[in-house]
Coordinates of C-alpha atoms and ligand atoms in Angstrom, one line a residue:
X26 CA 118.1 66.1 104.2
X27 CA 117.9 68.3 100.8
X28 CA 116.2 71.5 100.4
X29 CA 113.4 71.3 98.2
X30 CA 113.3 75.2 98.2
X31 CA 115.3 77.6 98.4
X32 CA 113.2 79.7 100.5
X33 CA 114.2 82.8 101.3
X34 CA 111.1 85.2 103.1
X35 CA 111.0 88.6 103.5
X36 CA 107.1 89.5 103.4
X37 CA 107.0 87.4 107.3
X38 CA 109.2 89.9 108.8
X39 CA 107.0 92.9 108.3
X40 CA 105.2 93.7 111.3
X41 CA 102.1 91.2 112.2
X42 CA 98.6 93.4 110.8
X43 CA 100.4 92.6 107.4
X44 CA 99.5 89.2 107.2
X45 CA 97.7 86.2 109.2
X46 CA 99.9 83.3 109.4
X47 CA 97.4 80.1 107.7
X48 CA 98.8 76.6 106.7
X49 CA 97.2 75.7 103.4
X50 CA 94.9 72.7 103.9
X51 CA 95.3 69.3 103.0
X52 CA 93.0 67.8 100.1
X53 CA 92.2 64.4 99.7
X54 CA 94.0 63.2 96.4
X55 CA 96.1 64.9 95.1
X56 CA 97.1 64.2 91.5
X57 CA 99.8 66.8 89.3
X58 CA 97.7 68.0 85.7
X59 CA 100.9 70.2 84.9
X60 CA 104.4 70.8 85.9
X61 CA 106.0 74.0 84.4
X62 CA 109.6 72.2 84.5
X63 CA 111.6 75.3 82.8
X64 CA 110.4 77.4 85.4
X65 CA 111.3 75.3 88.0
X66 CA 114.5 75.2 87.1
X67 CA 114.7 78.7 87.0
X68 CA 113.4 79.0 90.6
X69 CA 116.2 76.7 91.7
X70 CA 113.4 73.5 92.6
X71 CA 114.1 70.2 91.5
X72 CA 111.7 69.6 88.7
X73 CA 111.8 65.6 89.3
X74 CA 111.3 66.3 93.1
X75 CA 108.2 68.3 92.4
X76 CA 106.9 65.6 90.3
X77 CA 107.5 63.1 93.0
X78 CA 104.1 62.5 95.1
X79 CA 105.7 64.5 97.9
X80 CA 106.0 67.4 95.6
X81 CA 102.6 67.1 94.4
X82 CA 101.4 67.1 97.9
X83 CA 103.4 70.5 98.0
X84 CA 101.8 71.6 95.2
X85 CA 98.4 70.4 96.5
X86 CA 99.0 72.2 100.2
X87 CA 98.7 68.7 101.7
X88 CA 102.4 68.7 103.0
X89 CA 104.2 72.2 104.2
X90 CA 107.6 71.8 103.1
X91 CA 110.8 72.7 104.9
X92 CA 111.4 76.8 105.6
X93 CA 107.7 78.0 104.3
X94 CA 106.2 80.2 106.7
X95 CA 103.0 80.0 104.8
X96 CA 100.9 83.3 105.2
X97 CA 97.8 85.2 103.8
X98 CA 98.4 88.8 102.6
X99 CA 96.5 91.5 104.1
X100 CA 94.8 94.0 101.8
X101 CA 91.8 95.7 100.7
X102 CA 90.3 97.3 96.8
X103 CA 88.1 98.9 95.1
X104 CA 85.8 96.7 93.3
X105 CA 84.2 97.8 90.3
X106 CA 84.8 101.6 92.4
X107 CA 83.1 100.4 95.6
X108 CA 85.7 100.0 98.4
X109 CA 86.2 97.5 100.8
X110 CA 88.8 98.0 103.5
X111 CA 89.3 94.4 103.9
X112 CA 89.6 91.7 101.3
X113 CA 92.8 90.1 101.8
X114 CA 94.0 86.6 100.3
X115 CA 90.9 84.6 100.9
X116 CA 91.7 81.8 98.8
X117 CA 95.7 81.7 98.1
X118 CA 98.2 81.2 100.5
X119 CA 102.0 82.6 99.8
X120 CA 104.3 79.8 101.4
X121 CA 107.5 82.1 101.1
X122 CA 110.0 83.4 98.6
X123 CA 112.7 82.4 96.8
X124 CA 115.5 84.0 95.3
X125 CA 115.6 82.9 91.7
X126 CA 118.9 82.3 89.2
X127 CA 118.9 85.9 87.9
X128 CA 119.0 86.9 91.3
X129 CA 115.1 87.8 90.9
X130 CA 112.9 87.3 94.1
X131 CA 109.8 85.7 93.3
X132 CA 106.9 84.8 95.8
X133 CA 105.5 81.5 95.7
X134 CA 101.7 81.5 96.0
X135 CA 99.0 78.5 96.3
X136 CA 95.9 79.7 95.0
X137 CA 92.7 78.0 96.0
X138 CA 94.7 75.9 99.1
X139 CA 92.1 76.3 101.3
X140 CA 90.1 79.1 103.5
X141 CA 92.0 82.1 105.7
X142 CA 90.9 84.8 108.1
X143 CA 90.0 86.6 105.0
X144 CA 87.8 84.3 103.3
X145 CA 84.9 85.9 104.5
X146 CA 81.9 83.6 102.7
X147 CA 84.5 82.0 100.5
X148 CA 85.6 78.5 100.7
X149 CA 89.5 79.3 99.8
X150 CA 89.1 76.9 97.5
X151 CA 89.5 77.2 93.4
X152 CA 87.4 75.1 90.7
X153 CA 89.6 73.3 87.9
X154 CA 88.5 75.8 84.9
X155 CA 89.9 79.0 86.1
X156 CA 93.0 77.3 87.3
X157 CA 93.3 76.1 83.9
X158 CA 92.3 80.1 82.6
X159 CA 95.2 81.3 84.6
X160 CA 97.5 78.7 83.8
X161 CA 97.4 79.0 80.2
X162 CA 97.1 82.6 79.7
X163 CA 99.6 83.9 82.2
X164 CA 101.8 81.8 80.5
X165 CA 101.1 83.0 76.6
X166 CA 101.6 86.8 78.3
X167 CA 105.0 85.4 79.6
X168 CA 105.8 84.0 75.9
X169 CA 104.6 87.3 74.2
X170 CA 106.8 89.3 76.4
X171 CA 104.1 91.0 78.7
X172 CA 105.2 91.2 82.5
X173 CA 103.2 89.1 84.0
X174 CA 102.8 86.7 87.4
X175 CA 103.5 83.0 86.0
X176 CA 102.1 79.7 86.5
X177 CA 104.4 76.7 88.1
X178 CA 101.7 74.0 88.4
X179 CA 98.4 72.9 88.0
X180 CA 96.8 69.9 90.4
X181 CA 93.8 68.6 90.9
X182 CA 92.5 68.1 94.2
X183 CA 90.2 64.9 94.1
X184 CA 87.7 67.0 95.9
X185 CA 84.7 69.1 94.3
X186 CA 84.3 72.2 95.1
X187 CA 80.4 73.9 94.7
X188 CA 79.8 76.9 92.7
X189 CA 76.8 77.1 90.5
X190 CA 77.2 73.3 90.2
X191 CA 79.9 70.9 91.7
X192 CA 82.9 71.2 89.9
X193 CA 86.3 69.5 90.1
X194 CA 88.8 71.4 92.9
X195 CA 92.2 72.7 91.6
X196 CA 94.9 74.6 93.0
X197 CA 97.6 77.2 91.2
X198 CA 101.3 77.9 91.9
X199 CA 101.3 81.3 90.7
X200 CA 104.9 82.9 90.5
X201 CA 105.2 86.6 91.4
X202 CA 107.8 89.1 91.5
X203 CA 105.3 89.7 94.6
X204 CA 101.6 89.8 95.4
X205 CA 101.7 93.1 96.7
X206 CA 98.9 95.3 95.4
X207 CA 97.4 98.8 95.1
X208 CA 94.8 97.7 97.5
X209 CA 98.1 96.6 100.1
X210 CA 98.4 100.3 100.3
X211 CA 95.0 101.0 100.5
X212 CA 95.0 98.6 103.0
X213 CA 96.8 100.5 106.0
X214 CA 95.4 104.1 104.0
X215 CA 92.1 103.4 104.7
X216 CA 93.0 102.3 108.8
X217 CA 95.2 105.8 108.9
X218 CA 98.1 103.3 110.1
X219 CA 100.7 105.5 108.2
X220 CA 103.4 103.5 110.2
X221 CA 102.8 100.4 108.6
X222 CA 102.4 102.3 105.2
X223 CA 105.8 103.7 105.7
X224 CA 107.0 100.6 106.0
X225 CA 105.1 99.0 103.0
X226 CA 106.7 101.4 100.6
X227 CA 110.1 100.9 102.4
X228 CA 109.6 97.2 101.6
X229 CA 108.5 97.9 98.0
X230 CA 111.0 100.5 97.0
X231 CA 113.8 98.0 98.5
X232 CA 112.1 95.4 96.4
X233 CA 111.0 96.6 92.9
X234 CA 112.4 100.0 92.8
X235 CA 115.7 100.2 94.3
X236 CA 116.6 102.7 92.8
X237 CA 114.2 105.5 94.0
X238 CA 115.7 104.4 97.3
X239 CA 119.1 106.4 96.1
X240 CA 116.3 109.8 94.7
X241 CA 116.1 112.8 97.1
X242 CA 112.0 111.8 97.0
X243 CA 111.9 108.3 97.5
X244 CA 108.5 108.0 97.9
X245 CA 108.0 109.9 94.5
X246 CA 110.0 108.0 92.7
X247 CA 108.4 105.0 93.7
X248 CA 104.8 106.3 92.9
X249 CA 106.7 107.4 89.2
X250 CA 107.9 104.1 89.0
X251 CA 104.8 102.5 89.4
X252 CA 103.1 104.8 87.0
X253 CA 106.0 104.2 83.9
X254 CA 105.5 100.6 84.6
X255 CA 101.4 100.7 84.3
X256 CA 101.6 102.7 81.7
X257 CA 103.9 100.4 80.1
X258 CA 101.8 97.5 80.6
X259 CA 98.7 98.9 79.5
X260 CA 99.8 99.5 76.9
X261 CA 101.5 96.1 75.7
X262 CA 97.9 94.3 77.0
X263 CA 96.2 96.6 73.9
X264 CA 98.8 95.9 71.7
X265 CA 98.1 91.9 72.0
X266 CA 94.1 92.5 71.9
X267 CA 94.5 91.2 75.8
X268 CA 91.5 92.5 78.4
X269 CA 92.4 91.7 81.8
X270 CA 88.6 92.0 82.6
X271 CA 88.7 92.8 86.4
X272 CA 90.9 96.0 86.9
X273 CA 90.0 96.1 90.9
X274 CA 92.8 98.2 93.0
X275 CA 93.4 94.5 94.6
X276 CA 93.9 93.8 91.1
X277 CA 96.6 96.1 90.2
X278 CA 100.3 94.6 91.0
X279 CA 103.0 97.5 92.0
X280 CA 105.8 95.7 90.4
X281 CA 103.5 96.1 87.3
X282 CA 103.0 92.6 86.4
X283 CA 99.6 91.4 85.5
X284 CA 98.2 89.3 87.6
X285 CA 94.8 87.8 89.2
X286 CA 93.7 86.2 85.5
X287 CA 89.7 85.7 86.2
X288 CA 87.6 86.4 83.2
X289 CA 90.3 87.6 81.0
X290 CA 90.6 87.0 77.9
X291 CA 91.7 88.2 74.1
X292 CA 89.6 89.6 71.4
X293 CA 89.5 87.7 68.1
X294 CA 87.6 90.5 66.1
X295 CA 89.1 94.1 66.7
X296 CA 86.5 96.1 68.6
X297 CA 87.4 98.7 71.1
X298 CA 84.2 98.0 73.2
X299 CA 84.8 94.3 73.7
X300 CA 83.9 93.2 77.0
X301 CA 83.9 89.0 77.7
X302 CA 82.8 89.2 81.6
X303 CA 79.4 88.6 82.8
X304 CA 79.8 90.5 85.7
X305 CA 81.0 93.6 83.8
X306 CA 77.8 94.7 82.7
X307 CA 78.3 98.5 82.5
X308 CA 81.8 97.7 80.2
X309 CA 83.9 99.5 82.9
X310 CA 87.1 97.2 81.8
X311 CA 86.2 97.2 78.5
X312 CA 89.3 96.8 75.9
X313 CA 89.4 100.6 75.2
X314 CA 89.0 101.5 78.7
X315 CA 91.9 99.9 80.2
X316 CA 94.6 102.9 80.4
X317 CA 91.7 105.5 81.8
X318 CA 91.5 102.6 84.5
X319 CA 94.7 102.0 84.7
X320 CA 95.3 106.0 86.2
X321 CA 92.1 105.5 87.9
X322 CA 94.0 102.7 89.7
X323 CA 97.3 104.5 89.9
X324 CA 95.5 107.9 91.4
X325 CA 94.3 105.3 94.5
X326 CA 97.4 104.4 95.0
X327 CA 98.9 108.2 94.3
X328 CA 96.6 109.4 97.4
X329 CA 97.6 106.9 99.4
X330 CA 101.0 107.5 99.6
X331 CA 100.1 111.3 100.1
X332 CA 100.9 111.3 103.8
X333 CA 104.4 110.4 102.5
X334 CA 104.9 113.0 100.2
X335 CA 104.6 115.7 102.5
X336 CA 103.3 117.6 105.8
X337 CA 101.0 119.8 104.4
X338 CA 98.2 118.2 102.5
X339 CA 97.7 120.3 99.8
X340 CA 101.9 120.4 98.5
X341 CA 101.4 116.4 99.0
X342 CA 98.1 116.4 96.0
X343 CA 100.4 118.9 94.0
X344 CA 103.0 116.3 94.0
X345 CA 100.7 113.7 92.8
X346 CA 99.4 115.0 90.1
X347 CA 102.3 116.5 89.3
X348 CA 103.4 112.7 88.7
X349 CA 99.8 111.2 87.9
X350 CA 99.9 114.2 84.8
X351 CA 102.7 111.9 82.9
X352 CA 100.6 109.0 82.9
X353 CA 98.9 109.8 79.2
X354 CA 102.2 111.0 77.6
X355 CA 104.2 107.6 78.8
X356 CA 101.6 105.6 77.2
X357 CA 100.6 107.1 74.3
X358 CA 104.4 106.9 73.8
X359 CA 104.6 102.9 74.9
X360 CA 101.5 102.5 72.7
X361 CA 102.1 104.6 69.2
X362 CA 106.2 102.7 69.8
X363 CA 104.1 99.6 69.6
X364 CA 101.3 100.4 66.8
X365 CA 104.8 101.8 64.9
X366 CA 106.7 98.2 65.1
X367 CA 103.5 96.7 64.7
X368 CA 103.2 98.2 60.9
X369 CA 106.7 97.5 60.2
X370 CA 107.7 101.2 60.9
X371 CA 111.8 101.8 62.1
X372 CA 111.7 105.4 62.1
X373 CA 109.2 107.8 63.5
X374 CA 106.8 110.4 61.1
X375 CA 104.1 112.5 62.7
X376 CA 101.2 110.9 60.4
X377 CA 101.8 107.6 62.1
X378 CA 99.8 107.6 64.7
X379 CA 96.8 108.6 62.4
X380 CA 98.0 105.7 59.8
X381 CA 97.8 102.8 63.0
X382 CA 94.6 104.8 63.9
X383 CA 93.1 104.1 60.1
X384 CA 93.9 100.7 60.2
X385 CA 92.3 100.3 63.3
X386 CA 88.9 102.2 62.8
X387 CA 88.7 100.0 59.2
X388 CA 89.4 96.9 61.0
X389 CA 86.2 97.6 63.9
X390 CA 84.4 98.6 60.8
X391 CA 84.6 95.6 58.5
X392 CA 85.0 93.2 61.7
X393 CA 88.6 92.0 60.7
X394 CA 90.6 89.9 63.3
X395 CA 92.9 91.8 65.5
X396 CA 95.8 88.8 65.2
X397 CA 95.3 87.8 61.8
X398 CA 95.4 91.7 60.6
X399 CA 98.5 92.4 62.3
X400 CA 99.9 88.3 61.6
X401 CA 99.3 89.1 57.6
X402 CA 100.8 92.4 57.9
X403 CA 104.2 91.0 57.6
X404 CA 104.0 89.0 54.4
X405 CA 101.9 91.8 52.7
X406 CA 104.8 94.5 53.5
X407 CA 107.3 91.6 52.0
X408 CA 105.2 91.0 48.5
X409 CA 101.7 93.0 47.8
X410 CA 100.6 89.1 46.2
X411 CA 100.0 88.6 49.7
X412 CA 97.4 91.3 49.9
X413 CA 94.5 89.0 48.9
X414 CA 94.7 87.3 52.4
X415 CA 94.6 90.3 54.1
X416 CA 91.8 92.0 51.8
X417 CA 89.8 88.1 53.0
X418 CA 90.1 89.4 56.7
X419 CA 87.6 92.8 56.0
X420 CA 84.4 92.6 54.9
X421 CA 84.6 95.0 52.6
X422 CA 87.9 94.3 50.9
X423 CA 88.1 97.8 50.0
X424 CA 88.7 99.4 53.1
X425 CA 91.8 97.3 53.3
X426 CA 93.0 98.3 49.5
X427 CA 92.5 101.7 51.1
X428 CA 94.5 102.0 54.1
X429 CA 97.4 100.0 52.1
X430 CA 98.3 102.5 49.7
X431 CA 99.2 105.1 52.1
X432 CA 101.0 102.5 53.9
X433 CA 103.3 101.5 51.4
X434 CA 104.0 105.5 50.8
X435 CA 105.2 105.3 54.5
X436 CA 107.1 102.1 54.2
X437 CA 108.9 103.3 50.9
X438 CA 110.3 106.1 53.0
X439 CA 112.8 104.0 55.0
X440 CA 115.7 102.1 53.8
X441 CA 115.5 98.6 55.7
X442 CA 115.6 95.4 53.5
X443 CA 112.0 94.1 53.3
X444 CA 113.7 91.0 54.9
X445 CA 114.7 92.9 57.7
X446 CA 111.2 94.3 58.0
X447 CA 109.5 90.8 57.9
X448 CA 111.6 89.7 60.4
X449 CA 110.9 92.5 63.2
X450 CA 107.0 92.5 62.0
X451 CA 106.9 88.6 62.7
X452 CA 108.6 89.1 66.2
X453 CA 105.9 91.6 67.9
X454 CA 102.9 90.4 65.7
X455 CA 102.2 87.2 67.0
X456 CA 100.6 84.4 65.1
X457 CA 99.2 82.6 68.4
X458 CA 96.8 84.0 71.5
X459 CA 94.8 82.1 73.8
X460 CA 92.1 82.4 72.1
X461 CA 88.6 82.5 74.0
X462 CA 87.4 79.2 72.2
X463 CA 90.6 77.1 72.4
X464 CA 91.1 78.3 76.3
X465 CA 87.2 76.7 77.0
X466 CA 87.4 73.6 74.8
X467 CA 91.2 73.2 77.3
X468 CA 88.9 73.5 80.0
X469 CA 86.0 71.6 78.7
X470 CA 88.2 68.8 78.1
X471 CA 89.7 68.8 81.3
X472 CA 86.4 69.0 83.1
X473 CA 86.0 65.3 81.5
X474 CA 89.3 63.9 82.4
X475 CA 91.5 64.8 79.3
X476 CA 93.8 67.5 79.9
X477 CA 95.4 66.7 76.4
X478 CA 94.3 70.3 74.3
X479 CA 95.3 71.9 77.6
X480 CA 99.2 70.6 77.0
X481 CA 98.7 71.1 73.5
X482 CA 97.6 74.7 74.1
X483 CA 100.5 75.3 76.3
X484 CA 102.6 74.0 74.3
X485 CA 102.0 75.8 70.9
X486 CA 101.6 79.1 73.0
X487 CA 105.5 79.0 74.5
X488 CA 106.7 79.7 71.1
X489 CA 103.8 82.5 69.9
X490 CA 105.8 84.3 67.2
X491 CA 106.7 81.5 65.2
X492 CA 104.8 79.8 62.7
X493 CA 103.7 76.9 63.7
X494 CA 102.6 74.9 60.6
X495 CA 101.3 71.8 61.5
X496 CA 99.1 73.6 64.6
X497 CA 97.9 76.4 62.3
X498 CA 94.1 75.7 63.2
X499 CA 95.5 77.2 66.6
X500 CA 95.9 80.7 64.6
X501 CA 92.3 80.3 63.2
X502 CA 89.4 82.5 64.6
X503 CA 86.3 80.8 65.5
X504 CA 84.0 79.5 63.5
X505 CA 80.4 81.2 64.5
X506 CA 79.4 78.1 66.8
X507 CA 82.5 77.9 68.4
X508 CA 82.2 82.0 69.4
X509 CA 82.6 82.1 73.4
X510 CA 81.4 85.7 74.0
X511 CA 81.2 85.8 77.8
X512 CA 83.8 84.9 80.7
X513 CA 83.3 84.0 84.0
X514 CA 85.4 84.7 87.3
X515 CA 84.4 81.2 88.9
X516 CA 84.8 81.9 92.2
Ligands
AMP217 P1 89.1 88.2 92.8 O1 87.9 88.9 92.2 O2 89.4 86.9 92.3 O3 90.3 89.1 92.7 O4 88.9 88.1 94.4 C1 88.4 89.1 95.1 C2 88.4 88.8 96.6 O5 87.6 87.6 96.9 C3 89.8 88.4 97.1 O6 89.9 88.8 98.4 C4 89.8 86.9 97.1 O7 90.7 86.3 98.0 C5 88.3 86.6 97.5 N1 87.8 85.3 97.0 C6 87.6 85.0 95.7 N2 87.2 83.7 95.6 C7 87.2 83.2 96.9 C8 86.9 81.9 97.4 N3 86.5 80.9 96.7 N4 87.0 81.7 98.8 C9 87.5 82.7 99.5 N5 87.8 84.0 99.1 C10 87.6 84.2 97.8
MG218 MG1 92.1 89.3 93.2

């Protein structure tokens, strides 16, 4: 008998309240939409083999294959700031780890494989459209560079599953460096079972931050580490135009990865307010706010690790905000690094931040695209001729002519070859995002049987910072009919 995978589980062995041990549930027809192959590969599984109708009925949760100890993770959240102690995987089912050919251990999750214990009204089951959502923006994060959970395969379950209308069942493989969450903490915090949340941050440290293990404050060093890697990715998700659009504590990955895509989605026209979810009403994840929430996130998690810090309650807050204070300064510094590359700047001048911040408040002003801006920056810092494309992108051409003088000043004050500068400009600016339009038509399509611009989509997203010629409509913005302002979780 081969082994179809590798597995290789370490999230069973923690004690029992961490998990309730579910089989995912078999669907009726099972049928692959998408095989990431590449990633397969990398996880050690036989891409053929998963092809193969018993992979697909892997893939589907129909068949458990060999050494899965198929689970559903424990944990609770704030939603929207309300807590709940107990939310828990309600509609995804991890089937067990692997360890992958860079010696990386990744979870393997089904998402939408049937109920669990913590379904609560839920039917555990996922509709085609968000599975599609997920699919093909985790993977354009991956391709731009953003850590991020990843998408193996996409099925379709033959069966319908009813939200506001019947729609066609799916189910995910997400890829994780692991599913654990703020809200896991929060989890055994909120039942005072500071045993178990011992033994979570043991589990974590050993997993995503060994090296706070070797620290004289472990625990510390693991709240720090969480907090550089938020900060971090905050930061890249504004530098892409990317809102994740629910921010929940169950949200909110400790090995800093994003994860749980629901109504994300990126912003065509720059405007720090933008908000695409219909359930955000107040604009709590809007664009602009996503580092505040960010530390709002990271300060739940800071107080629940406070009984590990130390005895005494009060030296345990001093040590967290101690830590949660270096939030704003790591990423300001992760963001201003990024505006810098982002305008072709190699060296470092206090004015920057107020030159990025110029272009910025004229591109919300005169309703400029955030992708095209940055995209068109390159060739304009290579040859001012190609300043009358970028001038097209404001309203008032103007405000562009502006902000470019004293941006050439800058850029005359380093010594790379333009070359040289085209070249880094073109490798963080990208020409392609998901864009909100092209992501629903994928869906749209797919609804009806042709999953076509979904492969197509996929496709010219894997390679985002290279110009793609002959799928250059994929750059375009919308046209005003094709505008998709709001986003729904679907679940
Ligand atoms: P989300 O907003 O997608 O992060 O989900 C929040 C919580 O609701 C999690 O505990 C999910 O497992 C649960 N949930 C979402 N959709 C479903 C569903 N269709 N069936 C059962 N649980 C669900
Ligand atoms: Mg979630």
């Amino acid at each position: 008998m081969t082994i179809q995978f590798p597995f290789d589980n370490s999230y069973a062995t923690l004690p029992a309240n961490f998990f309730a041990r579910v089989a995912p549930t078999p669907v009726v027809a099972p049928k692959l939409i998408r095989l990431n192959r590449p990633l397969a590969s990398q996880l050690g599984i036989d891409p053929d083999w998963l092809a193969s109708p018993e992979g697909v009925e892997v893939l589907a949760g129909t068949r458990v294959p060999d050494g899965a100890d198929p689970l559903a993770m424990a944990y609770a959240g704030h939603q929207f700031g309300n807590f709940t102690a107990q939310l828990g995987d309600g509609r995804a089912i991890l089937l067990g780890e692997v360890v992958d050919r860079d010696g990386v251990r990744r979870d393997i999750q089904l998402k939408g494989s049937g109920p669990t214990p913590f379904s609560r009204r839920g039917d555990g089951r996922a509709a085609l459209g968000p599975v599609i959502r997920e699919y093909v923006v985790s993977e354009a994060m991956f391709a731009l560079g953003i850590p991020t959970t990843r998408s193996l395969a996409a099925v379709i379950t033959g069966e319908r599953v009813q939200r506001e209308t019947m729609l066609p069942g799916a189910v995910l493989t997400r890829i994780a460096a692991s599913h654990i969450r703020v809200g896991t903490f929060q989890f055994f915090a909120a039942r005072q079972d500071f045993t178990a949340l011992k033994h979570l941050a043991d589990h974590v440290i050993n997993r995503h931050y060994p090296d706070a293990a070797q620290t004289e404050h472990p625990y510390r060093a693991l709240l720090d580490g969480v907090i550089a890697r938020q900060a971090q990715l905050v930061a890249r998700w504004l530098l892409v135009g990317f809102i994740h659009g629910v921010m929940n504590t169950d949200n909110s990955s400790v090995s800093g990865e994003t994860i749980d895509y629901g109504p994300c989605a990126f912003m065509d026209d720059y405007d720090p307010k933008t908000v695409f979810s219909s359930i955000d009403e107040l604009g709590r994840y809007a664009y602009a706010n996503q580092p505040r929430i960010t530390l709002w996130n990271l300060t739940r998690f800071a107080e629940t690790l406070l009984p590990l810090f130390a005895d005494d309650e009060k030296a345990a807050i001093e040590i967290a905000q101690a830590s949660l204070a270096e939030f704003s300064g790591l990423f300001d510094k992760a963001y201003q690094a990024g505006l810098r590359q982002k305008l072709g700047l190699f060296t470092s001048q206090p004015d920057d931040a107020a030159l990025a911040q110029d272009l910025l408040a004229a591109m919300a002003a005169n309703q400029a695209d955030f992708t095209l801006t940055f995209r068109g920056l390159g060739a304009a810092a290579l040859d001012p001729a190609n300043d009358e494309a970028m001038r097209a992108l404001f309203i008032d051409p103007a405000a562009y002519d502006a902000w470019a003088g004293p941006w050439r000043a800058r850029l005359a004050m380093e010594t790379e070859t333009p070359a040289a500068r085209f070249a880094a400009m073109q490798a963080v600016n990208p020409a392609f995002i998901p864009r909100n339009h092209r992501v629903e038509a994928a869906i749209q399509a797919a609804m009806a049987g042709d999953y076509a611009p979904f492969e197509e989509l996929v496709t010219v997203l894997a390679t985002p910072f290279e110009d793609q010629p002959e799928r250059a409509d994929y750059a375009d913005p919308p046209l005003l009919h094709q505008r998709v302002l709001k986003t729904y979780c679907g679940t």
